[in-house]
Coordinates of C-alpha atoms and ligand atoms in Angstrom, one line a residue:
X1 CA -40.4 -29.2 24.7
X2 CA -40.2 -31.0 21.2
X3 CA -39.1 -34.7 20.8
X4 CA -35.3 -33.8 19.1
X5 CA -34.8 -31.4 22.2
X6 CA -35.6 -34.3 24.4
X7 CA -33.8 -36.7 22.4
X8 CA -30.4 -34.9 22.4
X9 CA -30.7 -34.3 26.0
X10 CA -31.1 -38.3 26.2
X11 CA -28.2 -38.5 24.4
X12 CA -25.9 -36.1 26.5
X13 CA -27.0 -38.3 29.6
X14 CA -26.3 -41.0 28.2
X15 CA -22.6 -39.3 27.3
X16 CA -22.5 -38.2 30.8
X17 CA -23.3 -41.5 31.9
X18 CA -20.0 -42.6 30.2
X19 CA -17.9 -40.8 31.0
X20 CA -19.4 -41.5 35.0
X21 CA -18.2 -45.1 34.1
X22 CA -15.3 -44.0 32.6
X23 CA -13.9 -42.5 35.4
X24 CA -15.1 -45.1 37.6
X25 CA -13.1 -47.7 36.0
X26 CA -9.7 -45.3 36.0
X27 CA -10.6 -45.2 39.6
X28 CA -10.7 -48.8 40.2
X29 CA -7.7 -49.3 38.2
X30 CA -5.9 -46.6 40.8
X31 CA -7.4 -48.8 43.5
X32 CA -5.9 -51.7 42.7
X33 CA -2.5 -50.5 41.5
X34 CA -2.3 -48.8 44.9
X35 CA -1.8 -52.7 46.4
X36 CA 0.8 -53.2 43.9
X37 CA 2.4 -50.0 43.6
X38 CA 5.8 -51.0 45.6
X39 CA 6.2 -53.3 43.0
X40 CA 5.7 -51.1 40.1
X41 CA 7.5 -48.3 37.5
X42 CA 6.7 -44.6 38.7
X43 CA 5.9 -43.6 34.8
X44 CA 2.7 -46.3 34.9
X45 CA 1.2 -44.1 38.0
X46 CA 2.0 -40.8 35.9
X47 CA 0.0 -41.8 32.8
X48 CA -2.8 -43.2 35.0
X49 CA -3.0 -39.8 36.6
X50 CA -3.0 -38.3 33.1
X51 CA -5.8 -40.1 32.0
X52 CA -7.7 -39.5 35.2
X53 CA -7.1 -35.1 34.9
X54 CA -8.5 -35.8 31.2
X55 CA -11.4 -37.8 32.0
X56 CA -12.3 -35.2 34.6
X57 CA -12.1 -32.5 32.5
X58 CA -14.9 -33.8 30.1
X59 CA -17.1 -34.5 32.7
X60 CA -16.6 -31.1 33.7
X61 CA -17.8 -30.1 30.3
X62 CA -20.6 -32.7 30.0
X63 CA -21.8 -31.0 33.8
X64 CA -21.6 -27.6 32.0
X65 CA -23.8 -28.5 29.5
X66 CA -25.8 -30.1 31.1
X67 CA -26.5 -27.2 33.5
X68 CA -26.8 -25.0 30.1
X69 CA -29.0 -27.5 28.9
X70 CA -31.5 -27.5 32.5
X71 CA -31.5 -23.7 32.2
X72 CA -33.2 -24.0 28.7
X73 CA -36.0 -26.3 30.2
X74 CA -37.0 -24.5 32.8
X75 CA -37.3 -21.3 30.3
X76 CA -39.2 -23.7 28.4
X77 CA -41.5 -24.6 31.1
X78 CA -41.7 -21.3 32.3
X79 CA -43.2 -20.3 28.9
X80 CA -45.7 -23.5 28.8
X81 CA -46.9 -22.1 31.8
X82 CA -47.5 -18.7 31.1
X83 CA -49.5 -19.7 27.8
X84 CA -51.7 -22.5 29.7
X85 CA -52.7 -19.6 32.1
X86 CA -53.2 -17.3 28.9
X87 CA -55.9 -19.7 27.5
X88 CA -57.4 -20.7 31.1
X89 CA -57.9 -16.9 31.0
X90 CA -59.1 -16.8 27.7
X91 CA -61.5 -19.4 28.2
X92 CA -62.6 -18.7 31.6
X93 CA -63.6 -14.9 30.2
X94 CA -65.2 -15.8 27.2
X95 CA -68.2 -14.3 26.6
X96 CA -69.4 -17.2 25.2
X97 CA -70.2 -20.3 26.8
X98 CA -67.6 -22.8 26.3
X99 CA -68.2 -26.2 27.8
X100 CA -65.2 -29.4 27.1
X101 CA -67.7 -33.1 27.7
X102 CA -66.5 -36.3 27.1
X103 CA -68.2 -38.0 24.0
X104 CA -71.4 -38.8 25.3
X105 CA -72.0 -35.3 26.6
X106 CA -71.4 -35.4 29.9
X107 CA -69.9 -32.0 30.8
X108 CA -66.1 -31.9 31.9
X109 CA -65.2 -28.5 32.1
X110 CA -66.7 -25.0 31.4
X111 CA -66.1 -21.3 31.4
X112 CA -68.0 -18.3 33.7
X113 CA -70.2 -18.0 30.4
X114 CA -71.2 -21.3 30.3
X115 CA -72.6 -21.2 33.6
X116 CA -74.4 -17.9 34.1
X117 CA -75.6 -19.0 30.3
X118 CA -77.3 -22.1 32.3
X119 CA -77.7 -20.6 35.4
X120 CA -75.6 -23.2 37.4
X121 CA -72.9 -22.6 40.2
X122 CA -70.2 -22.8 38.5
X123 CA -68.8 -26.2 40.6
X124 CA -72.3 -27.7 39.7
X125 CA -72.1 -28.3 36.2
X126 CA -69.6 -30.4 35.9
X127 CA -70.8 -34.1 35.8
X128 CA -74.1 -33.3 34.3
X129 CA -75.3 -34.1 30.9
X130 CA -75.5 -31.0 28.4
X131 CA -79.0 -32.8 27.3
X132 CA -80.3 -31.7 30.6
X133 CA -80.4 -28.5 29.3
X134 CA -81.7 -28.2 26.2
X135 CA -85.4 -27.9 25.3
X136 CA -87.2 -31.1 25.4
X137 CA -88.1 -30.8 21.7
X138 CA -84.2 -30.2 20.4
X139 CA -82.6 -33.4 23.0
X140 CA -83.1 -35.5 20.3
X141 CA -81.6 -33.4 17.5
X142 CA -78.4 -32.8 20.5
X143 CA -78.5 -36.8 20.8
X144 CA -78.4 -36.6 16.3
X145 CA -75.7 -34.4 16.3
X146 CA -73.6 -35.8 18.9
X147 CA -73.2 -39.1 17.2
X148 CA -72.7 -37.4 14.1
X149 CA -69.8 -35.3 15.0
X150 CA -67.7 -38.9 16.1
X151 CA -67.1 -38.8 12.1
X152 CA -66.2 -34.9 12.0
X153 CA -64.1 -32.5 12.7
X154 CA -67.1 -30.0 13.5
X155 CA -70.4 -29.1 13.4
X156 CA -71.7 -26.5 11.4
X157 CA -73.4 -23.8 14.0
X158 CA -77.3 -24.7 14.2
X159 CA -80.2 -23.3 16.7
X160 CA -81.3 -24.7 19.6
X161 CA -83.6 -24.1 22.7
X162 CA -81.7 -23.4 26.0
X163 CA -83.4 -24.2 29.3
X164 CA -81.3 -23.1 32.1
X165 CA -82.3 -23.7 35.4
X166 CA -84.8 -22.2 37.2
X167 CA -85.3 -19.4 34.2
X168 CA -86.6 -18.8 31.0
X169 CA -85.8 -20.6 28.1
X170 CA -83.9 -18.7 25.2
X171 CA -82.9 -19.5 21.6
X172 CA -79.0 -20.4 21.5
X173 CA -76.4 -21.1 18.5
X174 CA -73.9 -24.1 19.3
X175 CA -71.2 -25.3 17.9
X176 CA -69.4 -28.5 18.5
X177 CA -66.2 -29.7 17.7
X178 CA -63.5 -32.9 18.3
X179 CA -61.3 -33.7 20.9
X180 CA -58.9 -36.7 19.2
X181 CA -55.9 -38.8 20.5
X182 CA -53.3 -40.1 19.0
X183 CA -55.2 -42.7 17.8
X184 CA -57.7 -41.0 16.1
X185 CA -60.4 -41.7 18.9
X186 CA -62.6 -39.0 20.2
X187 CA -61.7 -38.2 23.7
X188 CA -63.3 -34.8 24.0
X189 CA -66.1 -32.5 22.7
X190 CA -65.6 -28.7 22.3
X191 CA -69.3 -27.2 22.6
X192 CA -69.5 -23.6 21.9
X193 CA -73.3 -21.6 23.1
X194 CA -73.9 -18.3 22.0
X195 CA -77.5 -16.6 23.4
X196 CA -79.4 -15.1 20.0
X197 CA -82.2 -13.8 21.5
X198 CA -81.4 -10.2 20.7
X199 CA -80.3 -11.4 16.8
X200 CA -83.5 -14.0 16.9
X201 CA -85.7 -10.2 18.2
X202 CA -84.0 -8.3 15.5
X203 CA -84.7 -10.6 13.0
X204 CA -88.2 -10.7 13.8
X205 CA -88.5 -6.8 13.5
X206 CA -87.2 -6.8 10.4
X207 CA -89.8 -9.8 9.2
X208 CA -92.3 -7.5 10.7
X209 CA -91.0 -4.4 8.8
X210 CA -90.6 -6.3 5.4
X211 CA -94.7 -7.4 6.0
X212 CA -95.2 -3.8 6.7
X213 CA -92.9 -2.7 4.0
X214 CA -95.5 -4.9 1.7
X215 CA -98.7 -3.4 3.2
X216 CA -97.6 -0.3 2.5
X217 CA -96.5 -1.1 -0.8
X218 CA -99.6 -2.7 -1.5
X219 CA -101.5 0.3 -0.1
X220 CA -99.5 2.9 -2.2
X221 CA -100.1 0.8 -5.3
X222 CA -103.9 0.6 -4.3
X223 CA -103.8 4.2 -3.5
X224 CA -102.2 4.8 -7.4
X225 CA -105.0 2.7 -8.7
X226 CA -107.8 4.6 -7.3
X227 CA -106.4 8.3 -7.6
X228 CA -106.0 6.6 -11.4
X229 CA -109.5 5.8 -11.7
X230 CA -111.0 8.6 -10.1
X231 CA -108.7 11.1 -12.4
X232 CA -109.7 9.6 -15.5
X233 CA -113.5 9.4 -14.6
X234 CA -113.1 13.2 -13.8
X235 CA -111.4 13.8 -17.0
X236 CA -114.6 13.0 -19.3
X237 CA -116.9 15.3 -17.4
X238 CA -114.4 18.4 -17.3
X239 CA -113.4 18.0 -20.8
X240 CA -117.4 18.2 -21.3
X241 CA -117.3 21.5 -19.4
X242 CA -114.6 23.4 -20.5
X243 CA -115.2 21.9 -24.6
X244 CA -119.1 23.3 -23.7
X245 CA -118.4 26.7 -22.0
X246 CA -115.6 27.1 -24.9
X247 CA -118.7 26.9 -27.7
X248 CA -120.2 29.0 -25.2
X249 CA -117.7 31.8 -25.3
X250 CA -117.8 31.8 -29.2
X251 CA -121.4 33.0 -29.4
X252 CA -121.2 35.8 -26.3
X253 CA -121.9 38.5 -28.0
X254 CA -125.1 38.4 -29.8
X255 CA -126.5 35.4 -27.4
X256 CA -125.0 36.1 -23.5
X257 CA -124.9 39.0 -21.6
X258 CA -121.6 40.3 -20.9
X259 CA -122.0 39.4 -17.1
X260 CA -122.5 36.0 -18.5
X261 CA -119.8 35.8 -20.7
X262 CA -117.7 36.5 -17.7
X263 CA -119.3 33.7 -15.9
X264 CA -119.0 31.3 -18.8
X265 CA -115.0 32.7 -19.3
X266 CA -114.5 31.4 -15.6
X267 CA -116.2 28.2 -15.5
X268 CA -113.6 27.9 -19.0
X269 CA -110.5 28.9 -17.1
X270 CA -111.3 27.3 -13.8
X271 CA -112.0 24.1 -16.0
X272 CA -108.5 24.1 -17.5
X273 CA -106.8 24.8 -14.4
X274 CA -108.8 21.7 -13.0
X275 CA -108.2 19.7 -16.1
X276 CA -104.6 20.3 -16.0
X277 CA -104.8 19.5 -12.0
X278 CA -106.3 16.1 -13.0
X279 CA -103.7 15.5 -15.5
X280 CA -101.1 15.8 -13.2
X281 CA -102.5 13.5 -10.6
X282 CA -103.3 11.1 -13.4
X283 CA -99.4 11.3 -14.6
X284 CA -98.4 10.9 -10.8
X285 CA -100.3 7.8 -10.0
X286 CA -99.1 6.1 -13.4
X287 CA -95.7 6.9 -12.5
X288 CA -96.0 5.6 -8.8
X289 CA -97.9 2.7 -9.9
X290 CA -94.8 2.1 -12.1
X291 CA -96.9 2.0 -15.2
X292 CA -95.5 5.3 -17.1
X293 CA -93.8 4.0 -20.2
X294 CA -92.0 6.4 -22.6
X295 CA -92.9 6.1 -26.3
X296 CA -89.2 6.6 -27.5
X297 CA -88.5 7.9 -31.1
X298 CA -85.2 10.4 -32.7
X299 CA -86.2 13.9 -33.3
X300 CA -84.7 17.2 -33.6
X301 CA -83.9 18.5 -30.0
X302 CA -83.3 22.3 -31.1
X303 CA -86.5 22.2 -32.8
X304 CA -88.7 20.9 -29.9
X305 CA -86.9 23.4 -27.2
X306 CA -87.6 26.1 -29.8
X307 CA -91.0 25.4 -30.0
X308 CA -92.3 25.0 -26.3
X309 CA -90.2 28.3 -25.8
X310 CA -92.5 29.9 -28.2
X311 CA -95.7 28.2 -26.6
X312 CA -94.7 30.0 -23.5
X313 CA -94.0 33.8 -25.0
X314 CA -97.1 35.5 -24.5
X315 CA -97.3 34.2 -21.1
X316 CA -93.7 35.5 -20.3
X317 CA -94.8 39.2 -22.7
X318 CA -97.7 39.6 -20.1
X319 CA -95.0 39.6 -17.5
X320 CA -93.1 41.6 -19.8
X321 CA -90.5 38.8 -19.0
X322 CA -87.8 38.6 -21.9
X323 CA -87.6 34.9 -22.7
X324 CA -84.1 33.6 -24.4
X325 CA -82.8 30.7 -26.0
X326 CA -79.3 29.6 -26.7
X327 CA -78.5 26.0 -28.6
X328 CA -75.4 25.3 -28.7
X329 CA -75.6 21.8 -30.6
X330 CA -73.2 20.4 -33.3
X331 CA -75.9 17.4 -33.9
X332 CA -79.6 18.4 -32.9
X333 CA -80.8 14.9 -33.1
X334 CA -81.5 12.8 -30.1
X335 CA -83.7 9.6 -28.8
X336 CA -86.1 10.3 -26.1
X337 CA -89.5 10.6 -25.6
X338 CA -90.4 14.2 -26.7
X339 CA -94.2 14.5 -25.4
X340 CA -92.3 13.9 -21.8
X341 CA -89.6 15.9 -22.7
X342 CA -92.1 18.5 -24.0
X343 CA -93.9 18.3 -20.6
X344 CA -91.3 18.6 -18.6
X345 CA -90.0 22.0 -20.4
X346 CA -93.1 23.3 -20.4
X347 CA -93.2 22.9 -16.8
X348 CA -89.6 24.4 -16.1
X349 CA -90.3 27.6 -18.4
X350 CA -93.9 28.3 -17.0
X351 CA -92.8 28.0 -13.3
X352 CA -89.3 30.2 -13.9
X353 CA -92.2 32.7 -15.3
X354 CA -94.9 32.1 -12.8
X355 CA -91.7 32.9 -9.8
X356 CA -90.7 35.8 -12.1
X357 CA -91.7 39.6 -11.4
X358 CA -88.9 41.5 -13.8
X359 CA -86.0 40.1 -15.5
X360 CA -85.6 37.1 -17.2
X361 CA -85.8 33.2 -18.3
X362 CA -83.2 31.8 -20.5
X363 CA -83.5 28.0 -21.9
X364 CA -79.9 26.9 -22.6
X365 CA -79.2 23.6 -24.4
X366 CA -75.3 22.1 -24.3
X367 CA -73.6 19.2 -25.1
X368 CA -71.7 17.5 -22.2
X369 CA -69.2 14.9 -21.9
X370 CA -69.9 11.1 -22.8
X371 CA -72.7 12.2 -24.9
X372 CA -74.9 13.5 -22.7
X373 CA -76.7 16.9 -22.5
X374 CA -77.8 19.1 -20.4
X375 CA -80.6 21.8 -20.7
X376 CA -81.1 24.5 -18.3
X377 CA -83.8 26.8 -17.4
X378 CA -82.9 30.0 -15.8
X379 CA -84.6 33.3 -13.7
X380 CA -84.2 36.2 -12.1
X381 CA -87.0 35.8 -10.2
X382 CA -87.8 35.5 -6.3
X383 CA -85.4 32.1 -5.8
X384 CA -86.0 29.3 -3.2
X385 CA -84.6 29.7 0.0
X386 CA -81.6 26.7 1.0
X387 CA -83.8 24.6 3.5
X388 CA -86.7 24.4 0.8
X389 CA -84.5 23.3 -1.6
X390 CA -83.9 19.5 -0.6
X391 CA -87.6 19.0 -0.6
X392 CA -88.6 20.3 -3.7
X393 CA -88.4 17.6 -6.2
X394 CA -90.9 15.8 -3.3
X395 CA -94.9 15.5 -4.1
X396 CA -96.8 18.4 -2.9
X397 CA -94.1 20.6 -1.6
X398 CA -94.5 24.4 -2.4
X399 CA -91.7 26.5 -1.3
X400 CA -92.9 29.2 0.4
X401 CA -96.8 28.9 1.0
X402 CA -97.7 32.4 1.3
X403 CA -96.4 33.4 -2.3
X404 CA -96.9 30.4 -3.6
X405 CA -100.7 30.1 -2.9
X406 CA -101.4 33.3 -4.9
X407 CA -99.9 31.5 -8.2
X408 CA -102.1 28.6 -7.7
X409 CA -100.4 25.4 -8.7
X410 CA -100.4 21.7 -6.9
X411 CA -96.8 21.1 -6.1
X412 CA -96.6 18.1 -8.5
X413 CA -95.0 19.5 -11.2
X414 CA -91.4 19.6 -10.2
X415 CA -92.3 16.2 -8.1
X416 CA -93.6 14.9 -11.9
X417 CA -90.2 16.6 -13.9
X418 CA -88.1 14.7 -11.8
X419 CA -89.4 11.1 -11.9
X420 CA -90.0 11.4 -15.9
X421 CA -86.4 12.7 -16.1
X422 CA -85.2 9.6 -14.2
X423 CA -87.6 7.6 -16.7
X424 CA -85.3 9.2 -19.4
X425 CA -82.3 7.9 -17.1
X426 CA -81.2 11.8 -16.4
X427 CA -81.3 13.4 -13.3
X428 CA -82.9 17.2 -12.6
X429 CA -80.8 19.4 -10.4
X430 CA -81.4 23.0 -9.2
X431 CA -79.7 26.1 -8.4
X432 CA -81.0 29.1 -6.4
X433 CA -80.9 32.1 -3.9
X434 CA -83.4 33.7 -2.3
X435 CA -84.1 37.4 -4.4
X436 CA -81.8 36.4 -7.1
X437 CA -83.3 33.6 -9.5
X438 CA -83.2 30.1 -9.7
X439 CA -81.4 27.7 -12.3
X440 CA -83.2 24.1 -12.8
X441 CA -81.0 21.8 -14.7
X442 CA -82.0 18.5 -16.5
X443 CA -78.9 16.2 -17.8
X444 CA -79.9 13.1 -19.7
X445 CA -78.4 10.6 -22.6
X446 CA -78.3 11.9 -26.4
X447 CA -80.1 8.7 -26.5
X448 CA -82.5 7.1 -23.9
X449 CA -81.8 2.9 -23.6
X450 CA -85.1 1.0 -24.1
X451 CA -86.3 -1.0 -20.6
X452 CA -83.2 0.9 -18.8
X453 CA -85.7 3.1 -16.9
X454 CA -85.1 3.1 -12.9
Ligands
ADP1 P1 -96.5 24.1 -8.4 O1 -97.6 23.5 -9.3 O2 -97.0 24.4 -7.1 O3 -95.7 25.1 -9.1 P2 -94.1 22.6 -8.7 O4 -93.8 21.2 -8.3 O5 -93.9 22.9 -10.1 O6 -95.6 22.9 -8.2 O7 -93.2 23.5 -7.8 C1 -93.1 23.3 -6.4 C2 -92.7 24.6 -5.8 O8 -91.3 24.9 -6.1 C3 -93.5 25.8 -6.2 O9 -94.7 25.9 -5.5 C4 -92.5 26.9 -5.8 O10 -92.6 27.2 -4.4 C5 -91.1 26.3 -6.1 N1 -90.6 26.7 -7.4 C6 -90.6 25.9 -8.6 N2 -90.0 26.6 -9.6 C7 -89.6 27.7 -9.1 C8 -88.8 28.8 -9.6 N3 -88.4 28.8 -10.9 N4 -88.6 29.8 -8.8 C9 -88.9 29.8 -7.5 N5 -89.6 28.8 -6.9 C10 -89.9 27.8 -7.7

């Protein structure tokens, strides 16, 4: 109950009290009229009477109120009941420890947490210095802190080492907080313990798993660096091969025989297809490594596309393949790197041909909103079946093995397209059913933002 409630129910006492007197004195007065009544005018004992039915009457309302007045308490009590039992409860089932000490520590009352956290009956703990059960190496750091809170409000949480009785120590967080009177004096100490071993364990997996994370970082970037090295010391030799078997093929006739001519042709072609194998790896490992850098530059979009369709015709007329191109650009110039651009075209077109038996491939360029574009590459040819599809931008992966194998090829092509095409801060998408064709998109900026490669 609040100090005006108790104050006016002071006052009404008091009132009460009063009128208690007031009465007493009309009763007094009756008393001692009663000895001289003989002697004395009917109409005095009349108004005396009067005054006594009237003074009754407001005690009668003074007991009613009070009485209204009692009712409201015990509601009132009833209530501050309810809610100490609600926080006994609430602390008592806790499940943290929660331990109230007096300012030097010495433990008051706890919770069920507190004491299964120190392994103590729960009757046992109280009494006993919280010191006792912290490690020895954090008592003085408890002793620090307890001093320290008699100027604050709270602690800040910090770790310490539990030892609770009879059992292993673990790694705890506490908090502690004041207790004041009126005065300002500390009286109590609120000590909060939470157990962090499993946070403390998880914590320490993920330390492990950055280290690990690192190693293999550190491995994949020593991996880059030698497939690197070893591609670019391959890449003098095999040049030597295929530029000698090349000057080879020129004089066949009057100085090879034809069945070495054929040789000489396949050590040429088997050269390339290594060359261009080494290449790849070499593009790979400088993109892993994160040391691919574009060259950027304007140029004339319609007029590269056009091109590298035209590189690729007589490999699409052997298939008797119809190859198509469609611009539809109102300005043809954009910013990008156009080797890497020109690579990854070339790549599109010669795999929609390599997957193509009959039909077509048609290279589409478009403008799209917020000037970007988007150039497509499409076939009719044998498709990619749904579950392949989500791996194929990944190194390595050929779709279906079996077909695949009798075009040759490394499965870093498409793995190459897409990381360039994120260099160029696009993003390759593809479209396909199996026995129907296959659509591979790339969308990218009219112009590509120097150092904005992710
Ligand atoms: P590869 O050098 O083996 O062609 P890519 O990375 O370029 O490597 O392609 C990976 C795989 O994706 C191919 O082996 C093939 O299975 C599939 N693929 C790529 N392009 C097409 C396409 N246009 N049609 C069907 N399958 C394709």
């Amino acid at each position: 109950m609040d100090k005006a409630r108790n104050e006016q129910f002071e006052r009404k006492i008091d009132i009460f009290g009063q009128k208690l007197g007031l009465v007493k004195n009309i009763s007094t007065k009756l008393e001692n009229q009663q000895a001289v009544q003989s002697a004395q005018k009917p109409e005095k004992t009349l108004e005396v009477i009067e005054e006594l039915q009237c003074a009754l009457e407001e005690l009668f309302v003074a007991e009613e109120e009070i009485k209204a007045q009692n009712e409201e308490l015990a509601i009132a009590h009833d209530q501050i009941a309810a809610e100490r039992q609600r926080y006994q409860e609430l602390f008592e089932f806790a499940p943290d420890g929660y331990l109230v000490t007096d300012p030097s520590g010495i433990v008051r009352e706890h919770n069920q947490a507190a004491a299964s956290l120190l392994n103590m009956p729960k009757s046992a703990l109280v009494g006993k210095p919280l010191a006792n059960y912290i490690a020895l190496k954090d008592r003085h750091a408890l002793r620090y802190q307890l001093n320290r809170v008699q100027e604050l409000e709270r602690l800040p949480e910090w770790e310490i080492n539990i030892c609770p009785r009879q059992s292993q120590p673990f790694a705890a967080a506490i908090t502690i907080a004041t207790v004041r009177d009126r005065q300002g004096k500390v009286t109590d100490l609120r000590c909060m313990i939470r157990d962090i071993t499993a946070r403390k364990q998880a914590e320490e997996k993920l330390q492990k798993i950055q280290v690990q994370n690192l190693q293999l970082q550190e491995s994949a970037k020593l991996k880059s660096h030698f497939l690197a090295i070893m591609s670019h010391e391959l890449r003098s030799p095999m040049n030597a091969i295929i530029g000698f078997s090349q000057i080879l093929l020129r004089q066949a006739p009057p100085n090879l025989a034809s069945n070495q001519a054929n040789m000489v042709e396949r050590i040429f072609s088997n050269g390339k297809h290594l060359l261009k194998l080494i290449d790849e790896i070499l593009d790979f490992a400088r993109i892993e490594a994160g040391r691919m850098e574009l060259k950027l530059a304007e140029f004339n979009l319609v007029q590269l596309v056009k091109e590298t369709v035209e590189e690729s015709r007589s490999l699409a007329e052997q298939k008797n393949l119809v190859l198509e191109v469609e611009l539809n650009l109102t300005n043809p110039n954009i910013v990008n790197d156009s080797d890497r651009l020109r690579q990854v075209l070339i790549n599109l077109i010669s795999n929609a041909i390599k997957f193509t038996g009959e039909g077509k491939v048609a290279v589409t360029v478009e403008e799209l909103w917020s000037d970007r574009l988007a150039i497509a590459v499409k076939d009719t040819g044998i498709g990619i079946a749904e579950a392949d599809i989500e791996h194929i931008f990944d190194e390595f992966r050929q779709a279906n093995q079996t077909i695949t194998r009798q075009h040759g090829g490394t499965g870093l092509g498409l793995a190459i397209c897409d990381r360039l095409v994120r260099l160029m801060q696009g993003k390759i998408d593809v479209e396909s059913k199996l026995g129907e064709g296959s659509t591979f998109t790339i969308e990218i900026p009219r112009r590509v933002e120097v150092g904005n490669n992710n």
